[in-house]
CSV table of C-alpha atoms in Angstrom, one decimal:
chain,number,residue,atom,x,y,z
A,1100,MET,CA,114.8,79.5,168.0
A,1101,THR,CA,112.1,77.4,166.3
A,1102,TYR,CA,109.0,79.5,164.3
A,1103,PHE,CA,105.8,78.5,163.2
A,1104,LEU,CA,104.4,79.3,160.0
A,1105,LYS,CA,101.1,80.0,159.6
A,1106,SER,CA,98.1,79.7,156.5
A,1107,GLY,CA,95.1,79.2,156.6
A,1108,THR,CA,94.4,77.4,159.5
A,1109,ARG,CA,97.7,75.8,159.4
A,1110,PHE,CA,101.1,75.8,161.7
A,1111,ASN,CA,104.6,75.0,159.5
A,1112,VAL,CA,107.6,74.5,162.1
A,1113,SER,CA,110.1,76.1,160.3
A,1114,THR,CA,113.2,78.5,161.2
A,1115,LYS,CA,114.3,82.1,160.8
A,1116,GLU,CA,116.6,80.8,157.7
A,1117,ALA,CA,114.8,78.2,155.7
A,1118,MET,CA,112.2,81.3,155.9
A,1119,ASP,CA,114.6,83.7,154.2
A,1120,LEU,CA,111.7,86.7,154.4
A,1121,HIS,CA,112.4,89.9,152.0
A,1122,GLU,CA,110.4,92.7,152.7
A,1123,ALA,CA,110.6,93.8,149.1
A,1124,LEU,CA,110.6,91.5,145.8
A,1125,PRO,CA,114.3,91.8,145.4
A,1126,ALA,CA,115.2,93.2,141.3
A,1127,GLY,CA,115.2,90.4,139.6
A,1128,THR,CA,113.1,88.6,136.6
A,1129,TYR,CA,110.7,86.3,137.7
A,1130,THR,CA,107.4,84.4,136.0
A,1131,VAL,CA,104.5,83.5,137.5
A,1132,LYS,CA,103.3,80.4,138.4
A,1133,PHE,CA,100.3,78.3,139.9
A,1134,ASP,CA,100.1,75.7,142.4
A,1135,LYS,CA,97.1,73.8,142.4
A,1136,MET,CA,97.5,72.0,146.1
A,1137,ALA,CA,97.6,74.6,147.8
A,1138,GLY,CA,95.5,76.8,145.8
A,1139,CYS,CA,97.8,80.0,145.3
A,1140,PHE,CA,100.0,81.8,142.1
A,1141,TYR,CA,103.8,82.7,143.4
A,1142,LEU,CA,106.4,84.1,141.9
A,1143,GLU,CA,110.1,82.1,140.0
A,1144,GLN,CA,112.8,83.5,139.4
A,1145,ILE,CA,113.8,83.0,135.7
A,1146,ASP,CA,117.5,84.4,133.7
A,1147,GLY,CA,117.2,87.7,132.9
A,1148,PHE,CA,117.7,89.5,129.2
A,1149,GLU,CA,120.4,90.1,127.5
A,1150,VAL,CA,121.6,93.6,125.5
A,1151,LYS,CA,124.2,92.3,123.3
A,1152,GLY,CA,125.8,94.7,121.0
A,1153,LYS,CA,125.4,97.8,120.3
A,1154,ILE,CA,122.1,99.4,120.5
A,1155,TYR,CA,121.2,100.8,116.9
A,1156,GLY,CA,118.5,104.1,116.5
A,1157,ASP,CA,116.2,105.5,119.4
A,1158,THR,CA,115.9,102.6,121.8
A,1159,LYS,CA,117.8,103.8,124.2
A,1160,ARG,CA,116.1,107.2,124.1
A,1161,ASN,CA,112.9,105.3,123.8
A,1162,ALA,CA,113.5,103.6,127.5
A,1163,ASN,CA,114.6,106.8,128.7
A,1164,ARG,CA,111.3,108.2,127.9
A,1165,ILE,CA,109.1,105.7,129.3
A,1166,LEU,CA,110.9,104.9,132.5
A,1167,ASN,CA,110.9,108.3,132.9
A,1168,THR,CA,107.3,108.8,132.5
A,1169,PHE,CA,107.0,106.3,134.6
A,1170,ASN,CA,108.8,107.6,137.5
A,1171,ASP,CA,106.6,111.0,137.0
A,1172,ARG,CA,103.3,108.6,137.4
A,1173,THR,CA,101.8,108.1,140.4
A,1174,ALA,CA,99.1,105.4,139.1
A,1175,SER,CA,100.1,102.9,136.9
A,1176,THR,CA,101.4,102.9,133.2
A,1177,GLY,CA,100.2,101.6,130.3
A,1178,VAL,CA,102.7,100.5,127.4
A,1179,MET,CA,101.6,98.9,124.1
A,1180,LEU,CA,104.5,97.9,121.9
A,1181,THR,CA,103.0,96.3,118.3
A,1182,GLY,CA,105.0,94.7,114.7
A,1183,GLU,CA,106.4,91.9,113.2
A,1184,LYS,CA,109.1,90.0,115.1
A,1185,GLY,CA,113.0,91.0,114.7
A,1186,SER,CA,110.8,94.3,114.6
A,1187,GLY,CA,112.5,96.1,117.4
A,1188,LYS,CA,109.6,96.3,119.6
A,1189,THR,CA,111.2,93.3,121.9
A,1190,LEU,CA,114.5,95.0,122.5
A,1191,LEU,CA,112.2,97.7,124.3
A,1192,ALA,CA,111.2,95.7,125.7
A,1193,LYS,CA,114.5,93.6,127.2
A,1194,MET,CA,116.2,97.4,127.7
A,1195,LEU,CA,113.2,99.1,129.5
A,1196,SER,CA,113.4,95.6,132.2
A,1197,LEU,CA,116.8,95.9,132.6
A,1198,ASP,CA,117.1,99.4,133.2
A,1199,ALA,CA,113.7,98.7,135.8
A,1200,GLN,CA,116.4,96.8,137.1
A,1201,ALA,CA,119.3,99.0,137.9
A,1202,SER,CA,117.0,101.0,140.3
A,1203,GLY,CA,116.0,98.4,141.6
A,1204,VAL,CA,112.3,97.7,140.4
A,1205,PRO,CA,111.8,94.0,139.8
A,1206,THR,CA,110.3,92.6,136.2
A,1207,ILE,CA,107.5,89.7,136.5
A,1208,VAL,CA,107.0,87.9,132.9
A,1209,ILE,CA,103.6,86.6,132.3
A,1210,ASN,CA,103.3,84.3,129.8
A,1211,GLU,CA,100.3,81.9,130.7
A,1212,PRO,CA,96.6,83.9,130.3
A,1213,TRP,CA,96.4,84.4,133.9
A,1214,CYS,CA,93.5,86.5,135.0
A,1215,GLY,CA,90.6,87.1,136.4
A,1216,GLU,CA,90.0,88.7,141.1
A,1217,ALA,CA,92.4,86.3,142.2
A,1218,PHE,CA,95.1,86.8,140.1
A,1219,ASN,CA,94.1,90.9,140.4
A,1220,ALA,CA,94.9,89.9,144.0
A,1221,PHE,CA,97.6,88.5,143.7
A,1222,MET,CA,99.7,91.7,141.5
A,1223,GLN,CA,98.4,93.5,144.1
A,1224,MET,CA,100.1,91.9,146.8
A,1225,ILE,CA,102.7,92.8,145.2
A,1226,GLU,CA,103.3,97.3,146.6
A,1227,GLN,CA,106.4,97.8,145.3
A,1228,PRO,CA,106.8,99.4,141.7
A,1229,THR,CA,107.4,96.5,139.3
A,1230,VAL,CA,107.6,95.6,135.0
A,1231,ILE,CA,104.5,93.7,134.5
A,1232,LEU,CA,105.8,92.3,131.1
A,1233,PHE,CA,103.2,90.4,128.7
A,1234,ASP,CA,104.9,89.3,125.5
A,1235,GLU,CA,103.0,88.3,122.7
A,1236,PHE,CA,99.5,89.9,124.2
A,1237,GLU,CA,97.2,88.1,122.1
A,1238,LYS,CA,98.6,85.2,121.7
A,1239,VAL,CA,98.4,84.2,124.7
A,1240,TYR,CA,95.6,85.8,125.7
A,1241,ASP,CA,91.8,85.1,124.2
A,1242,ARG,CA,89.2,88.2,123.4
A,1243,GLU,CA,87.8,86.9,126.6
A,1244,ASP,CA,90.3,86.4,128.4
A,1245,GLN,CA,91.5,89.7,127.4
A,1246,GLU,CA,88.3,91.4,129.2
A,1247,LYS,CA,89.1,90.8,132.3
A,1248,MET,CA,92.6,92.6,131.8
A,1249,LEU,CA,91.0,95.6,131.7
A,1250,THR,CA,90.2,96.2,135.9
A,1251,LEU,CA,94.5,95.0,136.3
A,1252,LEU,CA,94.5,97.6,133.6
A,1253,ASP,CA,92.3,100.6,134.9
A,1254,GLY,CA,95.0,101.7,137.8
A,1255,VAL,CA,92.3,101.2,140.3
A,1256,TYR,CA,95.0,99.2,142.2
A,1257,PRO,CA,96.5,101.3,145.0
A,1258,SER,CA,100.3,99.5,143.2
A,1259,LYS,CA,102.3,101.0,141.0
A,1260,LYS,CA,103.0,98.5,138.3
A,1261,LEU,CA,105.1,99.3,134.4
A,1262,PHE,CA,102.3,96.8,132.3
A,1263,ILE,CA,104.7,96.3,129.0
A,1264,ILE,CA,102.4,94.5,126.1
A,1265,THR,CA,104.2,93.5,122.8
A,1266,CYS,CA,101.9,91.9,120.2
A,1267,ASN,CA,102.7,90.9,116.5
A,1268,ASP,CA,98.9,92.6,115.8
A,1269,LYS,CA,97.5,96.0,117.4
A,1270,TRP,CA,93.9,94.6,115.6
A,1271,ARG,CA,93.7,92.0,117.6
A,1272,VAL,CA,94.0,93.4,120.9
A,1273,ASN,CA,90.6,94.9,122.9
A,1274,GLU,CA,89.1,97.9,121.3
A,1275,HIS,CA,89.3,99.2,124.8
A,1276,MET,CA,92.7,99.3,125.5
A,1277,ARG,CA,92.6,100.9,122.1
A,1278,ASN,CA,92.5,104.8,123.0
A,1279,ARG,CA,92.7,104.6,126.4
A,1280,PRO,CA,95.5,106.7,128.0
A,1281,GLY,CA,94.1,105.2,131.4
A,1282,ARG,CA,95.2,102.4,130.8
A,1283,ILE,CA,97.6,102.2,128.1
A,1284,PHE,CA,99.8,105.5,127.7
A,1285,TYR,CA,101.7,105.1,125.3
A,1286,MET,CA,101.3,103.5,121.9
A,1287,MET,CA,104.0,102.4,120.1
A,1288,ASP,CA,104.2,101.4,116.0
A,1289,PHE,CA,107.2,99.2,115.4
A,1290,LYS,CA,106.5,99.5,111.6
A,1291,GLY,CA,110.3,99.5,110.0
A,1292,LEU,CA,113.8,100.6,110.3
A,1293,GLU,CA,114.8,104.2,109.4
A,1294,GLN,CA,117.2,104.9,107.2
A,1295,ASP,CA,119.9,105.9,109.6
A,1296,PHE,CA,119.5,103.2,111.7
A,1297,ILE,CA,120.4,101.6,108.1
A,1298,ILE,CA,123.0,103.9,107.4
A,1299,GLU,CA,124.6,103.5,110.8
A,1300,TYR,CA,124.4,99.4,110.9
A,1301,CYS,CA,126.0,99.4,107.5
A,1302,GLU,CA,129.0,101.5,108.3
A,1303,ASP,CA,129.5,99.9,111.1
A,1304,ASN,CA,129.1,96.0,109.9
A,1305,LEU,CA,129.3,96.1,105.7
A,1306,LYS,CA,132.0,95.6,104.1
A,1307,ASN,CA,131.5,97.4,101.2
A,1308,LYS,CA,130.4,100.6,102.4
A,1309,THR,CA,129.7,101.3,98.6
A,1310,HIS,CA,127.3,99.8,98.8
A,1311,ILE,CA,125.2,101.4,101.6
A,1312,GLN,CA,122.7,103.6,99.3
A,1313,ALA,CA,121.5,100.1,97.3
A,1314,VAL,CA,120.9,99.0,100.7
A,1315,CYS,CA,118.9,101.5,101.8
A,1316,LYS,CA,116.9,102.0,98.8
A,1317,ILE,CA,115.7,98.2,98.7
A,1318,ALA,CA,114.3,98.9,102.2
A,1319,THR,CA,112.0,101.5,100.5
A,1320,MET,CA,110.1,98.8,98.2
A,1321,PHE,CA,108.9,96.8,102.1
A,1322,ASP,CA,106.3,97.9,103.8
A,1323,GLN,CA,108.1,96.6,106.8
A,1324,PHE,CA,112.2,96.2,106.6
A,1325,ASN,CA,112.9,94.7,109.9
A,1326,PHE,CA,116.7,94.6,111.7
A,1327,ASP,CA,116.3,90.7,111.0
A,1328,MET,CA,116.0,91.4,107.0
A,1329,LEU,CA,119.2,94.0,107.1
A,1330,LYS,CA,121.2,91.6,108.9
A,1331,ALA,CA,121.3,89.2,107.1
A,1332,MET,CA,121.2,91.3,103.8
A,1333,VAL,CA,124.3,92.3,105.3
A,1334,GLU,CA,125.3,89.1,106.4
A,1335,GLU,CA,125.1,87.1,103.1
A,1336,MET,CA,127.3,90.3,101.4
A,1337,ASN,CA,130.4,90.1,103.4
A,1338,ARG,CA,130.1,86.6,103.5
A,1339,TYR,CA,130.2,86.3,99.8
A,1340,ASN,CA,130.8,90.8,98.2
A,1341,GLU,CA,127.5,90.7,96.8
A,1342,THR,CA,126.2,93.0,95.6
A,1343,PRO,CA,122.0,93.8,97.8
A,1344,GLN,CA,120.1,92.7,94.2
A,1345,GLN,CA,123.1,89.5,94.1
A,1346,SER,CA,122.3,88.9,97.8
A,1347,MET,CA,118.3,88.5,97.9
A,1348,LYS,CA,118.3,86.4,95.3
A,1349,MET,CA,118.2,83.9,98.2
A,1350,LEU,CA,117.2,85.4,101.0
A,1351,ASN,CA,113.6,84.7,102.2
A,1352,THR,CA,113.8,89.2,101.8
A,1353,ARG,CA,111.1,89.3,99.0
A,1354,PRO,CA,109.0,92.5,99.1
A,1355,GLU,CA,105.6,90.4,97.7
A,1356,PHE,CA,105.6,88.6,100.5
A,1357,SER,CA,104.5,91.8,102.6
A,1358,GLY,CA,100.4,92.1,102.1
A,1359,GLU,CA,101.0,95.2,101.3
A,1360,ALA,CA,104.1,96.5,99.6
A,1361,ARG,CA,102.1,97.6,96.1
A,1362,TYR,CA,103.0,99.9,93.7
A,1363,LYS,CA,101.0,102.8,91.9
A,1364,VAL,CA,101.2,102.9,88.0
A,1365,THR,CA,101.9,105.8,85.5
A,1366,LEU,CA,102.9,103.9,82.0
A,1367,GLN,CA,103.6,106.7,79.6
A,1368,PRO,CA,103.8,104.8,76.1
A,1369,GLY,CA,106.5,106.2,73.5
A,1370,GLY,CA,106.4,108.9,76.8
A,1371,LEU,CA,103.3,110.6,76.2
A,1372,ASP,CA,101.2,110.7,79.5
A,1373,ILE,CA,98.0,108.4,79.4
A,1374,ALA,CA,94.7,108.3,81.8
A,1375,GLU,CA,94.2,106.0,84.5
A,1376,ASP,CA,91.1,104.5,83.1
A,1377,LEU,CA,93.2,103.2,79.9
A,1378,LEU,CA,96.0,100.8,82.7
A,1379,ASP,CA,95.0,96.9,82.6
A,1380,GLN,CA,95.9,97.7,85.8
A,1381,THR,CA,96.4,101.5,88.2
A,1382,GLU,CA,98.8,98.6,91.3
A,1383,TRP,CA,101.0,96.7,90.2
A,1384,HIS,CA,103.0,94.0,93.3
A,1385,GLY,CA,106.2,92.3,93.2
A,1386,ASN,CA,109.7,92.9,93.7
A,1387,PRO,CA,110.5,95.8,91.2
A,1388,LEU,CA,114.2,94.9,91.3
A,1389,THR,CA,114.0,91.3,89.4
A,1390,GLY,CA,112.2,89.7,86.5
A,1391,ARG,CA,110.4,91.9,84.0
A,1392,ILE,CA,107.4,93.9,84.0
A,1393,ASN,CA,104.7,93.7,81.4
A,1394,LEU,CA,102.4,96.1,81.7
A,1395,GLU,CA,99.0,96.5,79.2
A,1396,TYR,CA,97.5,99.4,78.2
A,1397,LYS,CA,94.0,100.1,75.6
A,1398,GLN,CA,95.1,101.0,72.6
A,1399,TYR,CA,92.2,102.8,70.1
A,1400,GLU,CA,92.4,103.3,67.0
A,1401,ALA,CA,92.7,106.8,64.9
A,1402,THR,CA,91.4,108.0,61.7
A,1403,ALA,CA,91.6,111.3,59.4
A,1404,ASN,CA,88.0,113.2,59.7
A,1405,PRO,CA,87.2,112.8,56.1
A,1406,THR,CA,85.3,116.5,56.2
A,1407,ASN,CA,89.3,118.0,57.2
A,1408,ASP,CA,92.3,116.2,56.6
A,1409,ASN,CA,93.6,117.8,59.7
A,1410,GLU,CA,91.2,117.1,62.5
A,1411,ILE,CA,92.0,112.7,64.0
A,1412,SER,CA,88.3,110.8,65.1
A,1413,ILE,CA,88.9,108.8,68.2
A,1414,ASP,CA,87.4,105.0,66.5
A,1415,ASP,CA,85.5,102.9,69.3
A,1416,GLU,CA,87.7,100.0,68.2
A,1417,TRP,CA,90.8,98.8,71.0
A,1418,SER,CA,93.6,96.6,71.2
A,1419,TRP,CA,95.4,95.4,74.2
A,1420,GLU,CA,99.5,96.7,73.8
A,1421,THR,CA,101.9,95.7,76.2
A,1422,CYS,CA,105.1,98.0,77.2
A,1423,ARG,CA,108.3,95.3,78.6
A,1424,PHE,CA,110.7,96.5,80.9
A,1425,SER,CA,113.2,94.5,82.7
A,1426,GLN,CA,116.3,95.9,84.7
A,1427,GLU,CA,117.9,96.9,82.9
A,1428,ASP,CA,115.1,99.2,81.0
A,1429,LEU,CA,115.2,100.9,85.3
A,1430,LYS,CA,116.5,104.5,84.9
A,1431,GLN,CA,116.4,106.5,89.4
A,1432,ILE,CA,115.1,105.5,91.8
A,1433,ASP,CA,113.9,108.3,94.3
A,1434,SER,CA,114.1,105.6,97.8
A,1435,ASN,CA,113.2,108.5,100.2
A,1436,ASN,CA,109.5,108.3,98.2
A,1437,GLY,CA,109.4,104.5,97.3
A,1438,LYS,CA,109.3,105.6,93.4
A,1439,PHE,CA,111.6,103.1,90.7
A,1440,ILE,CA,112.2,105.0,87.2
A,1441,PHE,CA,111.4,102.1,83.7
A,1442,ILE,CA,112.3,103.1,80.3
A,1443,ASN,CA,112.4,100.6,77.8
A,1444,GLU,CA,114.0,100.9,74.2
A,1445,ASP,CA,110.5,101.7,72.6
A,1446,GLY,CA,110.9,105.2,74.9
A,1447,ASP,CA,108.1,103.5,76.5
A,1448,ARG,CA,108.5,105.4,80.6
A,1449,ALA,CA,107.3,103.6,84.2
A,1450,THR,CA,106.5,104.5,87.1
A,1451,LEU,CA,106.4,102.8,90.3
A,1452,THR,CA,105.3,104.7,93.3
A,1453,LYS,CA,105.0,102.5,96.3
A,1454,VAL,CA,101.9,103.1,98.0
A,1455,LYS,CA,102.1,103.0,101.5
A,1456,GLU,CA,99.5,102.8,104.5
A,1457,LYS,CA,97.4,105.6,105.2
A,1458,GLY,CA,98.1,107.2,108.8
A,1459,TYR,CA,98.5,110.3,109.9
A,1460,HIS,CA,101.9,112.7,109.0
A,1461,TRP,CA,102.3,114.3,112.4
A,1462,ASP,CA,104.8,117.0,111.2
A,1463,ALA,CA,102.4,118.5,108.1
A,1464,PHE,CA,99.5,118.0,110.7
């Protein structure tokens, strides 16, 4: 039988088999394209995501919660996943896509800066529940285009979507998406691996298990110790039977590369406390496990009072004194608090405490 397919004022002759009509978009992975000749958007099927190997941490639990919330709500749900590459946000996005497809929900990946009324109208033509993944959002969309996306994310349209936005820097995302659960219901910051994650991975993959605690301690030196770092370190340690300190000498994993990797300095020359304003530097940047640490402080001249030999007076004259520490002087590492304690041959004591990014401690709050 012959069919006539109408598009505007145009009719195309076709067969039922050639049209291959579907009442719903099959579960799969698609991307949005634009036909310049026809002047319309369309979907193109692409390869789906793959997740290989064991899933560590709370990725599965978070994916289950997000999908449960999406299914429970009547409106669209936005999720923003922020963090640097290798932090785990992309893995969670993949898990959400795969788990959604298992229940018949397709995924549409947006990797071009589509926006505006025509794009919004096209997206709303897809009436069934759908995952919409914006990968590296702040790189694909500039500020002006991000502003145009707010209407789509507002949830005012009748169709139900799970909008997943991944970004490396949440401060480059439009301010009207932050603290707006109506648009972005969940925001998850991937700041680095938890200690339980590191231990579980090392138990499964590190040959010499005696180094696990050392790996955990080294992780505290980084503002964001990600999975790429952990995987590379374990691989290098297994290959050359090295300690984590030895493997770091050549690996591209350096605490000093992190803008937030800094340490508060407490210095006790000869074991005696001195005021902070006498220190040349109250913060130290670098890797406490490699190289030497030199800390300077003001030493004032002290003389006996001629009228009373039992009294000591402090003169205005002072000089810089230096306390030097090497790796042999490292006596203690407190991995929970990111604290490194050095004591040298002269009895000088230095404590370097990792400065953490400001934020709420929800349990204490």
